[in-house]
Amino acid sequence: MNESTNATIAHVRTEIISNPLEPQWGTANTAWKWGWEFHIALFCFSFLVLTIYSLCGIYRSRNRRETVARNLSYVIHALIALLGITRLLTLALFPYEFKSPIVKRPMPVAAARLVFGIGFPCITASFALVQFSFTDSLKGMLSASKLRNLTFLVLVIAMHFAIVLIADIISTNVSNTTAVLCVVTKSYFLLMALVTMIRILMSGLQVLHRARRTSHALKKLNSRYKCTVLSPRGKRKGDPDTDVDKVLFKVRMVIILTCVFCSALIGVQVFSLIELDKVLAGKTGALAPWPWYVYQTIFRLAELGLAGTVLYAISSHVARNTKGVASRIREWLGKISSREKATMSEAQVGQEDAGCDNAENKGYEQSQ
């Protein structure tokens, strides 16, 4: 086999099914040189690590004490593991629906699209479950949460998978629908990224607002009645105040990371929809090699970032603690409520004592 044949086998990818935004692979591989192999190797390794970590998380979930936290951990780790497996398979065997002459189409097109398509809904379904847990914990209803109901969990997950799977099936079996269905699926990605960001932002800000409002009320009571219940003291490991700080820090980080990665997804999807609009208008739709490469790279990085964020959200912030963040929010709000009641009680006792002292002093002065 001569050098030209080796070069062809190493670099040329043959297109299986056209996608409106895919570049011409002959010129793309020439432009990227080793960049294509680097992209595939980098993300195959990243999703492999994500899969292994999530599978280990499923095993660790059995140590969760509360039923809701345990169910949530099982489901979310399983969804993220599924994301990692599907991305790993498609990127390794059939990257972006292109094949090498050596591999001879290792995966059918229909199977490749279905396997790749179920990845992103794993992320959106996971964030939906995290948002539900935040909302239930704020309402103090975690013990009666819908997350205990297996049917509810299945419906939430199925809803996020339905649109992408239907679009992939139609685009594979019906001709002349590629551009329109690409618009549908990319619009879905855009919408779900926006909804996910808004959901986590609103529920997280509610937690922080509740914390700020309660803390302000306690400080006001302390300054007004000079109660000793809130006297300054050093924070120790295991101190409830320290746990509260860690929970609130985690909530802030989840909000920030979700907004950053969802904004990246929204940006690349808006870009792709603008390019698809040109296709529907009859213009040439194929992207230049490097814009397409950057688009796919940002998309994969955002997926990894969101997957890591949702795993961070349900993780325990203390190594040996088995409670999830939603359970800790609920527990913390209960402690704050108890402290507030204790402060009010002490304030009332202090007022009564002060009143008694004033009355005694006044009686003594009158007797004099």
Tab-separated table of C-alpha atoms in Angstrom:
chain	number	residue	atom	x	y	z
A	1	MET	CA	0.000	0.000	0.000
A	2	ASN	CA	1.578	3.308	-1.108
A	3	GLU	CA	1.824	6.542	0.880
A	4	SER	CA	-1.086	8.231	-0.919
A	5	THR	CA	-3.375	5.338	-0.018
A	6	ASN	CA	-2.260	5.495	3.614
A	7	ALA	CA	-2.939	9.218	3.669
A	8	THR	CA	-6.394	8.646	2.243
A	9	ILE	CA	-7.234	6.024	4.870
A	10	ALA	CA	-5.882	8.172	7.685
A	11	HIS	CA	-7.569	11.453	6.832
A	12	VAL	CA	-10.470	11.129	4.411
A	13	ARG	CA	-13.965	10.599	5.872
A	14	THR	CA	-16.771	9.518	3.564
A	15	GLU	CA	-20.120	11.183	4.133
A	16	ILE	CA	-22.993	8.822	4.946
A	17	ILE	CA	-26.010	11.101	5.203
A	18	SER	CA	-25.774	14.794	4.478
A	19	ASN	CA	-26.388	17.371	7.182
A	20	PRO	CA	-27.013	20.963	6.069
A	21	LEU	CA	-24.245	22.420	8.214
A	22	GLU	CA	-21.574	19.757	7.785
A	23	PRO	CA	-18.451	20.964	5.969
A	24	GLN	CA	-16.852	19.263	3.003
A	25	TRP	CA	-14.728	16.635	4.669
A	26	GLY	CA	-12.029	16.557	2.026
A	27	THR	CA	-11.093	20.180	2.680
A	28	ALA	CA	-11.976	19.956	6.390
A	29	ASN	CA	-9.458	17.222	7.167
A	30	THR	CA	-6.792	19.089	5.249
A	31	ALA	CA	-7.516	22.221	7.286
A	32	TRP	CA	-7.644	20.469	10.654
A	33	LYS	CA	-4.684	18.136	10.151
A	34	TRP	CA	-4.404	16.385	13.548
A	35	GLY	CA	-7.226	18.485	15.050
A	36	TRP	CA	-9.940	15.962	14.124
A	37	GLU	CA	-8.196	13.047	15.840
A	38	PHE	CA	-7.474	15.270	18.861
A	39	HIS	CA	-11.153	16.262	19.125
A	40	ILE	CA	-12.331	12.645	19.043
A	41	ALA	CA	-9.661	11.389	21.468
A	42	LEU	CA	-10.218	14.246	23.940
A	43	PHE	CA	-13.971	13.818	24.200
A	44	CYS	CA	-13.898	10.021	24.126
A	45	PHE	CA	-11.593	10.118	27.144
A	46	SER	CA	-13.683	12.807	28.884
A	47	PHE	CA	-16.965	10.938	28.453
A	48	LEU	CA	-15.293	7.692	29.532
A	49	VAL	CA	-14.223	9.338	32.802
A	50	LEU	CA	-17.730	10.785	33.224
A	51	THR	CA	-19.277	7.341	32.695
A	52	ILE	CA	-17.003	5.616	35.214
A	53	TYR	CA	-17.612	8.333	37.820
A	54	SER	CA	-21.388	8.122	37.347
A	55	LEU	CA	-21.428	4.333	37.604
A	56	CYS	CA	-19.444	4.589	40.839
A	57	GLY	CA	-21.983	7.187	41.991
A	58	ILE	CA	-24.809	4.696	41.446
A	59	TYR	CA	-23.002	2.262	43.750
A	60	ARG	CA	-22.419	4.955	46.389
A	61	SER	CA	-26.064	6.058	46.278
A	62	ARG	CA	-27.134	3.074	48.364
A	63	ASN	CA	-25.635	4.842	51.415
A	64	ARG	CA	-28.095	7.734	51.210
A	65	ARG	CA	-30.355	7.686	54.253
A	66	GLU	CA	-33.405	9.508	52.917
A	67	THR	CA	-35.580	7.850	50.281
A	68	VAL	CA	-35.915	10.966	48.107
A	69	ALA	CA	-32.175	11.709	48.163
A	70	ARG	CA	-31.391	8.074	47.387
A	71	ASN	CA	-33.873	7.857	44.480
A	72	LEU	CA	-32.669	11.178	43.088
A	73	SER	CA	-29.050	10.073	43.268
A	74	TYR	CA	-29.772	6.743	41.574
A	75	VAL	CA	-31.711	8.323	38.702
A	76	ILE	CA	-29.380	11.264	38.035
A	77	HIS	CA	-26.210	9.175	38.143
A	78	ALA	CA	-27.860	6.672	35.785
A	79	LEU	CA	-28.860	9.447	33.362
A	80	ILE	CA	-25.370	10.960	33.327
A	81	ALA	CA	-23.849	7.496	32.865
A	82	LEU	CA	-26.180	7.006	29.889
A	83	LEU	CA	-25.022	10.349	28.471
A	84	GLY	CA	-21.395	9.282	28.806
A	85	ILE	CA	-21.967	5.864	27.223
A	86	THR	CA	-23.910	7.203	24.223
A	87	ARG	CA	-21.401	9.966	23.525
A	88	LEU	CA	-18.490	7.567	23.905
A	89	LEU	CA	-20.000	5.032	21.491
A	90	THR	CA	-20.934	7.491	18.771
A	91	LEU	CA	-17.723	9.518	18.941
A	92	ALA	CA	-15.555	6.411	18.906
A	93	LEU	CA	-17.432	4.358	16.300
A	94	PHE	CA	-19.320	6.798	14.094
A	95	PRO	CA	-18.279	10.407	14.838
A	96	TYR	CA	-20.842	12.940	13.622
A	97	GLU	CA	-22.258	10.451	11.081
A	98	PHE	CA	-19.024	10.096	9.120
A	99	LYS	CA	-16.925	6.967	8.657
A	100	SER	CA	-13.424	5.958	7.787
A	101	PRO	CA	-12.909	3.530	4.887
A	102	ILE	CA	-11.208	1.177	7.357
A	103	VAL	CA	-14.203	0.862	9.690
A	104	LYS	CA	-16.745	0.196	6.923
A	105	ARG	CA	-19.727	1.832	8.651
A	106	PRO	CA	-19.552	0.252	12.128
A	107	MET	CA	-22.960	1.553	13.184
A	108	PRO	CA	-26.159	1.941	11.096
A	109	VAL	CA	-27.230	5.538	10.526
A	110	ALA	CA	-30.581	5.099	12.281
A	111	ALA	CA	-28.904	3.563	15.326
A	112	ALA	CA	-26.210	6.242	15.389
A	113	ARG	CA	-28.757	9.053	15.374
A	114	LEU	CA	-30.880	7.442	18.066
A	115	VAL	CA	-27.897	6.721	20.300
A	116	PHE	CA	-26.479	10.219	19.873
A	117	GLY	CA	-29.898	11.852	20.231
A	118	ILE	CA	-30.667	10.489	23.684
A	119	GLY	CA	-27.594	12.126	25.199
A	120	PHE	CA	-28.730	15.728	25.657
A	121	PRO	CA	-32.170	14.871	27.158
A	122	CYS	CA	-30.272	13.042	29.910
A	123	ILE	CA	-28.889	16.420	31.007
A	124	THR	CA	-32.170	18.340	30.823
A	125	ALA	CA	-34.079	15.595	32.660
A	126	SER	CA	-31.425	15.569	35.405
A	127	PHE	CA	-31.672	19.322	35.909
A	128	ALA	CA	-35.469	19.104	35.975
A	129	LEU	CA	-35.243	16.594	38.835
A	130	VAL	CA	-32.766	18.801	40.721
A	131	GLN	CA	-35.109	21.770	40.310
A	132	PHE	CA	-38.052	19.741	41.622
A	133	SER	CA	-36.003	18.748	44.667
A	134	PHE	CA	-35.064	22.396	45.345
A	135	THR	CA	-38.703	23.471	45.096
A	136	ASP	CA	-39.957	20.686	47.358
A	137	SER	CA	-37.278	21.388	49.951
A	138	LEU	CA	-38.224	25.087	50.061
A	139	LYS	CA	-41.863	24.143	50.614
A	140	GLY	CA	-40.868	21.748	53.376
A	141	MET	CA	-42.550	18.921	51.464
A	142	LEU	CA	-39.579	16.676	50.748
A	143	SER	CA	-41.054	13.848	52.817
A	144	ALA	CA	-44.148	13.897	50.559
A	145	SER	CA	-42.256	14.770	47.397
A	146	LYS	CA	-43.289	13.590	43.951
A	147	LEU	CA	-39.718	12.360	43.604
A	148	ARG	CA	-40.753	9.369	45.717
A	149	ASN	CA	-43.121	8.345	42.910
A	150	LEU	CA	-41.476	6.131	40.284
A	151	THR	CA	-44.188	6.937	37.712
A	152	PHE	CA	-43.502	10.667	38.073
A	153	LEU	CA	-39.768	10.127	37.549
A	154	VAL	CA	-40.407	8.054	34.413
A	155	LEU	CA	-42.788	10.678	32.970
A	156	VAL	CA	-40.316	13.521	33.544
A	157	ILE	CA	-37.536	11.585	31.825
A	158	ALA	CA	-39.739	10.367	28.935
A	159	MET	CA	-40.973	13.888	28.220
A	160	HIS	CA	-37.421	15.120	27.703
A	161	PHE	CA	-36.566	12.242	25.372
A	162	ALA	CA	-39.690	12.258	23.189
A	163	ILE	CA	-39.065	15.236	20.875
A	164	VAL	CA	-35.459	14.392	20.002
A	165	LEU	CA	-36.174	10.716	19.383
A	166	ILE	CA	-39.173	11.440	17.148
A	167	ALA	CA	-37.173	13.962	15.115
A	168	ASP	CA	-34.261	11.534	14.724
A	169	ILE	CA	-36.537	8.709	13.566
A	170	ILE	CA	-38.282	10.908	10.995
A	171	SER	CA	-35.060	12.425	9.667
A	172	THR	CA	-33.600	8.947	9.181
A	173	ASN	CA	-36.565	7.423	7.349
A	174	VAL	CA	-38.169	10.340	5.484
A	175	SER	CA	-36.360	12.114	2.664
A	176	ASN	CA	-36.164	15.899	2.173
A	177	THR	CA	-36.735	16.655	5.854
A	178	THR	CA	-33.184	17.143	7.074
A	179	ALA	CA	-33.086	20.947	7.233
A	180	VAL	CA	-36.551	21.343	8.762
A	181	LEU	CA	-35.962	18.683	11.410
A	182	CYS	CA	-32.556	20.159	12.205
A	183	VAL	CA	-34.387	23.400	12.963
A	184	VAL	CA	-36.794	21.488	15.233
A	185	THR	CA	-34.070	19.689	17.180
A	186	LYS	CA	-31.830	22.737	17.487
A	187	SER	CA	-34.819	24.810	18.612
A	188	TYR	CA	-35.464	22.123	21.213
A	189	PHE	CA	-31.847	22.330	22.421
A	190	LEU	CA	-32.132	26.113	22.595
A	191	LEU	CA	-35.458	26.038	24.440
A	192	MET	CA	-34.401	23.370	26.934
A	193	ALA	CA	-31.112	25.135	27.680
A	194	LEU	CA	-33.063	28.338	28.348
A	195	VAL	CA	-35.687	26.565	30.480
A	196	THR	CA	-33.001	24.717	32.444
A	197	MET	CA	-31.144	27.947	33.174
A	198	ILE	CA	-34.316	29.775	34.254
A	199	ARG	CA	-35.474	26.872	36.439
A	200	ILE	CA	-32.222	26.554	38.355
A	201	LEU	CA	-31.780	30.331	38.543
A	202	MET	CA	-35.241	30.919	40.020
A	203	SER	CA	-35.217	28.026	42.494
A	204	GLY	CA	-31.641	28.793	43.571
A	205	LEU	CA	-32.375	32.486	44.062
A	206	GLN	CA	-35.407	31.546	46.164
A	207	VAL	CA	-33.120	29.574	48.474
A	208	LEU	CA	-30.650	32.464	48.731
A	209	HIS	CA	-33.443	35.011	49.242
A	210	ARG	CA	-34.939	32.897	52.022
A	211	ALA	CA	-31.524	32.653	53.659
A	212	ARG	CA	-30.885	36.389	53.380
A	213	ARG	CA	-34.342	37.306	54.684
A	214	THR	CA	-34.156	34.936	57.653
A	215	SER	CA	-30.610	35.983	58.526
A	216	HIS	CA	-31.632	39.663	58.429
A	217	ALA	CA	-34.602	38.979	60.712
A	218	LEU	CA	-32.432	37.148	63.241
A	219	LYS	CA	-29.836	39.936	63.275
A	220	LYS	CA	-32.580	42.518	63.752
A	221	LEU	CA	-34.020	40.617	66.707
A	222	ASN	CA	-30.567	40.203	68.179
A	223	SER	CA	-29.751	43.908	67.963
A	224	ARG	CA	-33.173	44.973	69.241
A	225	TYR	CA	-33.422	42.695	72.252
A	226	LYS	CA	-29.707	42.082	72.895
A	227	CYS	CA	-30.298	38.329	73.034
A	228	THR	CA	-27.378	36.062	73.782
A	229	VAL	CA	-28.628	33.220	71.586
A	230	LEU	CA	-26.880	34.754	68.586
A	231	SER	CA	-23.684	35.780	70.296
A	232	PRO	CA	-20.572	35.550	68.092
A	233	ARG	CA	-18.675	32.289	68.340
A	234	GLY	CA	-16.057	30.420	66.371
A	235	LYS	CA	-17.196	28.039	63.692
A	236	ARG	CA	-16.194	24.441	64.120
A	237	LYS	CA	-16.383	21.402	61.881
A	238	GLY	CA	-19.918	20.046	62.088
A	239	ASP	CA	-21.251	23.417	63.302
A	240	PRO	CA	-24.750	24.018	61.825
A	241	ASP	CA	-23.682	27.513	60.768
A	242	THR	CA	-20.736	26.044	58.888
A	243	ASP	CA	-23.029	23.523	57.179
A	244	VAL	CA	-25.357	26.358	56.184
A	245	ASP	CA	-22.476	28.278	54.614
A	246	LYS	CA	-21.447	25.210	52.612
A	247	VAL	CA	-24.990	24.582	51.388
A	248	LEU	CA	-25.421	28.199	50.302
A	249	PHE	CA	-22.018	28.172	48.604
A	250	LYS	CA	-23.050	25.058	46.678
A	251	VAL	CA	-26.341	26.679	45.623
A	252	ARG	CA	-24.479	29.760	44.362
A	253	MET	CA	-21.990	27.624	42.432
A	254	VAL	CA	-24.774	25.544	40.850
A	255	ILE	CA	-26.513	28.740	39.720
A	256	ILE	CA	-23.316	30.235	38.268
A	257	LEU	CA	-22.146	27.068	36.496
A	258	THR	CA	-25.600	26.342	35.074
A	259	CYS	CA	-25.919	29.872	33.704
A	260	VAL	CA	-22.430	29.769	32.159
A	261	PHE	CA	-22.814	26.423	30.389
A	262	CYS	CA	-26.434	26.998	29.357
A	263	SER	CA	-25.439	30.381	27.924
A	264	ALA	CA	-22.734	28.646	25.887
A	265	LEU	CA	-25.309	26.172	24.549
A	266	ILE	CA	-27.748	28.945	23.742
A	267	GLY	CA	-25.031	30.846	21.895
A	268	VAL	CA	-23.995	27.940	19.658
A	269	GLN	CA	-27.616	26.978	18.948
A	270	VAL	CA	-28.516	30.533	17.940
A	271	PHE	CA	-25.503	30.500	15.622
A	272	SER	CA	-26.565	27.182	14.063
A	273	LEU	CA	-30.174	28.357	13.621
A	274	ILE	CA	-28.952	31.455	11.789
A	275	GLU	CA	-26.944	29.228	9.455
A	276	LEU	CA	-29.914	26.874	8.951
A	277	ASP	CA	-32.093	29.834	8.048
A	278	LYS	CA	-29.701	30.463	5.173
A	279	VAL	CA	-30.181	26.843	4.064
A	280	LEU	CA	-33.969	27.185	4.055
A	281	ALA	CA	-33.577	30.413	2.078
A	282	GLY	CA	-31.766	28.465	-0.649
A	283	LYS	CA	-28.230	29.521	0.163
A	284	THR	CA	-25.229	27.251	0.628
A	285	GLY	CA	-25.449	25.864	4.129
A	286	ALA	CA	-22.201	24.028	4.737
A	287	LEU	CA	-20.047	25.698	7.350
A	288	ALA	CA	-16.373	26.334	6.856
A	289	PRO	CA	-14.236	23.672	8.588
A	290	TRP	CA	-13.106	25.697	11.591
A	291	PRO	CA	-16.486	27.279	12.513
A	292	TRP	CA	-18.055	23.801	12.459
A	293	TYR	CA	-15.162	22.431	14.543
A	294	VAL	CA	-15.524	25.218	17.130
A	295	TYR	CA	-19.311	24.736	17.200
A	296	GLN	CA	-19.037	21.017	17.974
A	297	THR	CA	-16.232	21.551	20.496
A	298	ILE	CA	-18.190	24.165	22.464
A	299	PHE	CA	-21.273	21.929	22.380
A	300	ARG	CA	-19.363	18.961	23.808
A	301	LEU	CA	-17.646	21.119	26.456
A	302	ALA	CA	-21.004	22.571	27.516
A	303	GLU	CA	-22.474	19.070	27.805
A	304	LEU	CA	-19.576	17.967	29.992
A	305	GLY	CA	-19.881	21.124	32.087
A	306	LEU	CA	-23.610	20.678	32.665
A	307	ALA	CA	-23.150	16.998	33.496
A	308	GLY	CA	-20.478	17.907	36.040
A	309	THR	CA	-22.702	20.637	37.492
A	310	VAL	CA	-25.666	18.348	38.069
A	311	LEU	CA	-23.406	15.731	39.691
A	312	TYR	CA	-21.971	18.460	41.919
A	313	ALA	CA	-25.505	19.571	42.828
A	314	ILE	CA	-26.491	16.167	44.205
A	315	SER	CA	-23.143	15.345	45.785
A	316	SER	CA	-22.518	15.473	49.513
A	317	HIS	CA	-20.439	18.486	50.551
A	318	VAL	CA	-18.966	16.538	53.457
A	319	ALA	CA	-17.084	13.401	52.522
A	320	ARG	CA	-18.735	11.128	55.067
A	321	ASN	CA	-22.159	12.708	54.915
A	322	THR	CA	-24.820	10.932	52.914
A	323	LYS	CA	-27.381	13.724	52.676
A	324	GLY	CA	-28.031	15.506	49.412
A	325	VAL	CA	-28.138	19.255	48.980
A	326	ALA	CA	-31.958	19.348	48.802
A	327	SER	CA	-32.220	17.473	52.109
A	328	ARG	CA	-29.694	19.859	53.641
A	329	ILE	CA	-31.653	22.898	52.467
A	330	ARG	CA	-34.803	21.537	54.079
A	331	GLU	CA	-32.946	20.630	57.296
A	332	TRP	CA	-31.250	24.016	57.393
A	333	LEU	CA	-34.551	25.895	56.942
A	334	GLY	CA	-35.991	23.874	59.817
A	335	LYS	CA	-33.034	24.809	62.042
A	336	ILE	CA	-33.374	28.469	61.103
A	337	SER	CA	-37.076	28.396	61.941
A	338	SER	CA	-36.328	26.801	65.331
A	339	ARG	CA	-33.633	29.369	66.068
A	340	GLU	CA	-35.979	32.199	65.115
A	341	LYS	CA	-38.642	30.876	67.490
A	342	ALA	CA	-36.046	30.474	70.237
A	343	THR	CA	-34.889	34.048	69.677
A	344	MET	CA	-38.441	35.370	69.876
A	345	SER	CA	-39.070	33.385	73.070
A	346	GLU	CA	-35.889	34.697	74.668
A	347	ALA	CA	-36.791	38.218	73.582
A	348	GLN	CA	-40.222	37.914	75.187
A	349	VAL	CA	-38.696	36.558	78.403
A	350	GLY	CA	-36.217	39.417	78.375
A	351	GLN	CA	-39.017	41.955	77.981
A	352	GLU	CA	-40.975	40.396	80.848
A	353	ASP	CA	-37.895	40.415	83.092
A	354	ALA	CA	-37.206	44.012	82.158
A	355	GLY	CA	-40.815	44.917	82.923
A	356	CYS	CA	-40.633	43.234	86.310
A	357	ASP	CA	-37.384	45.042	87.140
A	358	ASN	CA	-38.890	48.385	86.129
A	359	ALA	CA	-41.963	47.730	88.249
A	360	GLU	CA	-39.863	46.798	91.274
A	361	ASN	CA	-37.692	49.885	90.858
A	362	LYS	CA	-40.739	52.108	90.511
A	363	GLY	CA	-42.354	50.608	93.644
A	364	TYR	CA	-39.138	51.050	95.580
A	365	GLU	CA	-38.890	54.718	94.534
A	366	GLN	CA	-42.501	55.345	95.563
A	367	SER	CA	-41.928	53.741	98.988
A	368	GLN	CA	-38.955	56.045	99.518
